[in-house]
Short mmCIF file of C-alpha atoms in Angstrom, two decimals:
data_model
loop_
_atom_site.label_atom_id
_atom_site.label_comp_id
_atom_site.label_asym_id
_atom_site.label_seq_id
_atom_site.Cartn_x
_atom_site.Cartn_y
_atom_site.Cartn_z
CA UNK A 1468 -43.83 -2.64 -45.86
CA UNK A 1469 -47.52 -2.00 -46.44
CA UNK A 1470 -49.78 -1.57 -43.40
CA UNK A 1471 -51.53 -4.76 -42.33
CA UNK A 1472 -55.31 -4.72 -42.53
CA UNK A 1473 -56.94 -6.49 -39.62
CA UNK A 1474 -59.72 -8.15 -41.64
CA UNK A 1475 -58.13 -8.64 -45.06
CA UNK A 1476 -58.61 -12.03 -46.63
CA UNK A 1477 -56.65 -12.70 -49.82
CA UNK A 1478 -55.45 -15.79 -51.68
CA UNK A 1479 -52.40 -16.18 -49.41
CA UNK A 1480 -54.67 -16.05 -46.34
CA UNK A 1481 -57.09 -18.54 -47.90
CA UNK A 1482 -54.30 -21.05 -48.59
CA UNK A 1483 -52.87 -20.54 -45.09
CA UNK A 1484 -56.35 -21.05 -43.61
CA UNK A 1485 -56.84 -24.34 -45.48
CA UNK A 1486 -53.38 -25.59 -44.51
CA UNK A 1487 -53.83 -24.38 -40.92
CA UNK A 1488 -57.24 -26.05 -40.57
CA UNK A 1489 -55.83 -29.34 -41.90
CA UNK A 1490 -52.86 -29.21 -39.49
CA UNK A 1491 -55.13 -28.20 -36.60
CA UNK A 1492 -57.45 -31.14 -37.33
CA UNK A 1493 -54.65 -33.72 -37.42
CA UNK A 1494 -52.93 -32.35 -34.32
CA UNK A 1495 -56.24 -32.04 -32.47
CA UNK A 1496 -57.03 -35.68 -33.17
CA UNK A 1497 -53.64 -37.31 -32.63
CA UNK A 1498 -51.15 -35.14 -30.73
CA UNK A 1499 -52.60 -34.39 -27.30
CA UNK A 1500 -51.63 -34.99 -23.68
CA UNK A 1501 -54.20 -36.20 -21.09
CA UNK A 1502 -54.88 -33.90 -18.11
CA UNK A 1503 -56.88 -36.27 -15.89
CA UNK A 1504 -60.06 -34.19 -16.37
CA UNK A 1505 -62.66 -35.98 -18.57
CA UNK A 1506 -62.66 -34.87 -22.22
CA UNK A 1507 -59.96 -32.25 -21.54
CA UNK A 1508 -56.43 -32.68 -22.93
CA UNK A 1509 -53.44 -30.45 -23.62
CA UNK A 1510 -53.95 -29.81 -27.31
CA UNK A 1511 -50.83 -29.06 -29.36
CA UNK A 1512 -53.16 -27.84 -32.10
CA UNK A 1513 -53.69 -24.53 -30.27
CA UNK A 1514 -49.99 -23.69 -30.56
CA UNK A 1515 -50.18 -24.12 -34.33
CA UNK A 1516 -53.52 -22.28 -34.47
CA UNK A 1517 -51.99 -19.37 -32.54
CA UNK A 1518 -49.02 -19.30 -34.91
CA UNK A 1519 -51.27 -19.05 -37.98
CA UNK A 1520 -53.58 -16.51 -36.29
CA UNK A 1521 -50.62 -14.27 -35.45
CA UNK A 1522 -49.37 -14.42 -39.04
CA UNK A 1523 -52.66 -14.15 -40.94
CA UNK A 1524 -55.10 -12.37 -38.64
CA UNK A 1525 -58.35 -12.91 -36.78
CA UNK A 1526 -60.45 -14.27 -39.66
CA UNK A 1527 -57.87 -16.94 -40.45
CA UNK A 1528 -57.46 -17.68 -36.73
CA UNK A 1529 -61.21 -18.12 -36.30
CA UNK A 1530 -61.66 -20.29 -39.39
CA UNK A 1531 -58.62 -22.50 -38.75
CA UNK A 1532 -59.67 -23.38 -35.24
CA UNK A 1533 -63.43 -23.49 -35.87
CA UNK A 1534 -63.13 -25.73 -38.95
CA UNK A 1535 -60.33 -27.87 -37.49
CA UNK A 1536 -62.19 -28.48 -34.23
CA UNK A 1537 -65.50 -29.17 -36.02
CA UNK A 1538 -63.93 -31.69 -38.42
CA UNK A 1539 -62.00 -33.39 -35.63
CA UNK A 1540 -65.09 -33.77 -33.44
CA UNK A 1541 -67.20 -34.98 -36.36
CA UNK A 1542 -64.65 -37.61 -37.40
CA UNK A 1543 -63.88 -38.81 -33.85
CA UNK A 1544 -67.33 -38.59 -32.24
CA UNK A 1545 -69.84 -38.46 -35.10
CA UNK A 1546 -70.82 -34.82 -34.50
CA UNK A 1547 -69.27 -31.58 -33.35
CA UNK A 1548 -69.55 -30.36 -29.75
CA UNK A 1549 -70.59 -26.88 -30.88
CA UNK A 1550 -70.00 -25.01 -27.64
CA UNK A 1551 -66.30 -25.89 -27.72
CA UNK A 1552 -66.04 -25.53 -31.50
CA UNK A 1553 -67.34 -21.96 -31.20
CA UNK A 1554 -64.98 -21.27 -28.28
CA UNK A 1555 -62.05 -22.59 -30.37
CA UNK A 1556 -62.94 -20.23 -33.20
CA UNK A 1557 -63.32 -17.26 -30.86
CA UNK A 1558 -59.98 -18.04 -29.20
CA UNK A 1559 -58.31 -18.09 -32.64
CA UNK A 1560 -60.03 -14.83 -33.59
CA UNK A 1561 -58.83 -13.05 -30.45
CA UNK A 1562 -55.25 -14.35 -30.85
CA UNK A 1563 -55.40 -13.12 -34.45
CA UNK A 1564 -55.96 -9.58 -33.19
CA UNK A 1565 -52.21 -9.57 -32.41
CA UNK A 1566 -51.57 -9.74 -36.16
CA UNK A 1567 -51.31 -6.00 -36.86
CA UNK A 1568 -48.90 -5.27 -33.99
CA UNK A 1569 -46.48 -8.14 -34.56
CA UNK A 1570 -43.63 -7.79 -37.06
CA UNK A 1571 -42.88 -11.48 -37.57
CA UNK A 1572 -43.06 -11.18 -41.39
CA UNK A 1573 -40.43 -8.43 -41.15
CA UNK A 1574 -38.07 -10.72 -39.25
CA UNK A 1575 -38.80 -9.20 -35.84
CA UNK A 1576 -40.18 -11.19 -32.93
CA UNK A 1577 -38.35 -9.74 -29.96
CA UNK A 1578 -39.21 -9.78 -26.26
CA UNK A 1579 -41.82 -7.03 -26.79
CA UNK A 1580 -43.54 -9.12 -29.49
CA UNK A 1581 -43.33 -12.29 -27.40
CA UNK A 1582 -44.92 -10.55 -24.41
CA UNK A 1583 -47.64 -8.94 -26.57
CA UNK A 1584 -48.50 -12.24 -28.28
CA UNK A 1585 -48.66 -14.09 -24.97
CA UNK A 1586 -50.76 -11.47 -23.19
CA UNK A 1587 -53.28 -11.62 -26.06
CA UNK A 1588 -53.34 -15.42 -26.15
CA UNK A 1589 -53.78 -15.73 -22.37
CA UNK A 1590 -56.72 -13.29 -22.53
CA UNK A 1591 -58.15 -15.22 -25.51
CA UNK A 1592 -57.86 -18.56 -23.70
CA UNK A 1593 -59.29 -17.22 -20.43
CA UNK A 1594 -62.31 -15.66 -22.17
CA UNK A 1595 -62.97 -18.58 -24.52
CA UNK A 1596 -62.58 -21.44 -22.05
CA UNK A 1597 -63.37 -20.05 -18.58
CA UNK A 1598 -66.38 -18.03 -19.71
CA UNK A 1599 -67.65 -18.75 -23.24
CA UNK A 1600 -67.38 -22.55 -23.53
CA UNK A 1601 -68.96 -23.32 -20.12
CA UNK A 1602 -71.82 -20.89 -20.68
CA UNK A 1603 -72.48 -22.38 -24.13
CA UNK A 1604 -72.27 -25.91 -22.62
CA UNK A 1605 -74.98 -24.98 -20.11
CA UNK A 1606 -77.18 -23.16 -22.65
CA UNK A 1607 -76.85 -25.60 -25.57
CA UNK A 1608 -76.39 -28.95 -23.82
CA UNK A 1609 -77.74 -28.38 -20.27
CA UNK A 1610 -74.44 -29.60 -18.85
CA UNK A 1611 -73.82 -29.31 -15.08
CA UNK A 1612 -72.13 -26.01 -14.22
CA UNK A 1613 -69.54 -27.45 -11.82
CA UNK A 1614 -68.23 -29.87 -14.46
CA UNK A 1615 -68.09 -27.44 -17.40
CA UNK A 1616 -66.41 -24.66 -15.43
CA UNK A 1617 -63.78 -27.13 -14.19
CA UNK A 1618 -63.24 -28.38 -17.75
CA UNK A 1619 -63.08 -24.78 -18.97
CA UNK A 1620 -60.47 -23.76 -16.40
CA UNK A 1621 -58.27 -26.76 -17.25
CA UNK A 1622 -58.71 -26.09 -21.00
CA UNK A 1623 -57.82 -22.40 -20.53
CA UNK A 1624 -54.63 -23.27 -18.70
CA UNK A 1625 -53.56 -26.11 -20.99
CA UNK A 1626 -54.38 -24.23 -24.20
CA UNK A 1627 -52.56 -21.12 -22.95
CA UNK A 1628 -49.50 -23.26 -22.22
CA UNK A 1629 -49.72 -24.93 -25.64
CA UNK A 1630 -50.17 -21.62 -27.46
CA UNK A 1631 -47.54 -19.91 -25.34
CA UNK A 1632 -44.86 -22.54 -25.79
CA UNK A 1633 -45.53 -23.95 -29.27
CA UNK A 1634 -46.88 -20.73 -30.81
CA UNK A 1635 -43.99 -18.65 -29.46
CA UNK A 1636 -41.36 -21.15 -30.66
CA UNK A 1637 -42.92 -21.34 -34.14
CA UNK A 1638 -43.12 -17.53 -34.39
CA UNK A 1639 -39.48 -17.19 -33.27
CA UNK A 1640 -38.30 -19.75 -35.81
CA UNK A 1641 -40.39 -18.25 -38.60
CA UNK A 1642 -39.24 -14.68 -37.83
CA UNK A 1643 -35.63 -15.80 -38.22
CA UNK A 1644 -36.36 -16.98 -41.77
CA UNK A 1645 -37.54 -13.49 -42.77
CA UNK A 1646 -35.29 -10.58 -43.76
CA UNK A 1647 -35.35 -7.68 -41.35
CA UNK A 1648 -36.43 -4.37 -42.87
CA UNK A 1649 -33.34 -2.49 -43.98
CA UNK A 1650 -31.04 -5.47 -43.42
CA UNK A 1651 -30.12 -5.60 -47.07
CA UNK A 1652 -28.20 -2.64 -48.35
CA UNK A 1653 -27.21 -1.73 -51.85
CA UNK A 1654 -23.53 -1.50 -52.61
CA UNK A 1655 -22.44 1.24 -54.98
#
């Protein structure tokens, strides 16, 4: 198997990015669970975004979540809430950094891969939602700090759960559809 390049972007990645952004948009708009905190839901879209980011890398992860979130906000609210759109993209980018270490395409997503993926996605969610989104909310929109940091903490937790559960399940299922390296042998 050829070595994965962290920032490669080919036709396969482009198609996956378009499909991923479309799925992210639809899930972001329609398949979410309320948390009780204003404008903060458990978004199933992040599980799918994490799945695509792990398979196609950080550029695809960024674009899928940035584009999907921007379109969803624009359709639902008339304009994008850019602080959270940027945070979505950054979260997808960071999760996509797991791409070169995972062997899902080779049919391997064992406990080591599951732990690695989930450590990366928890870090990505903590950084993007506890730090980045609230700071951008304050800088761009002059939002009150106590509200945005509460929203950010709830978003970090709920998006980490979504990515951890849905993303892990999708990666496990997908890895089982792939042939393991060396699993096919030639008979003489």
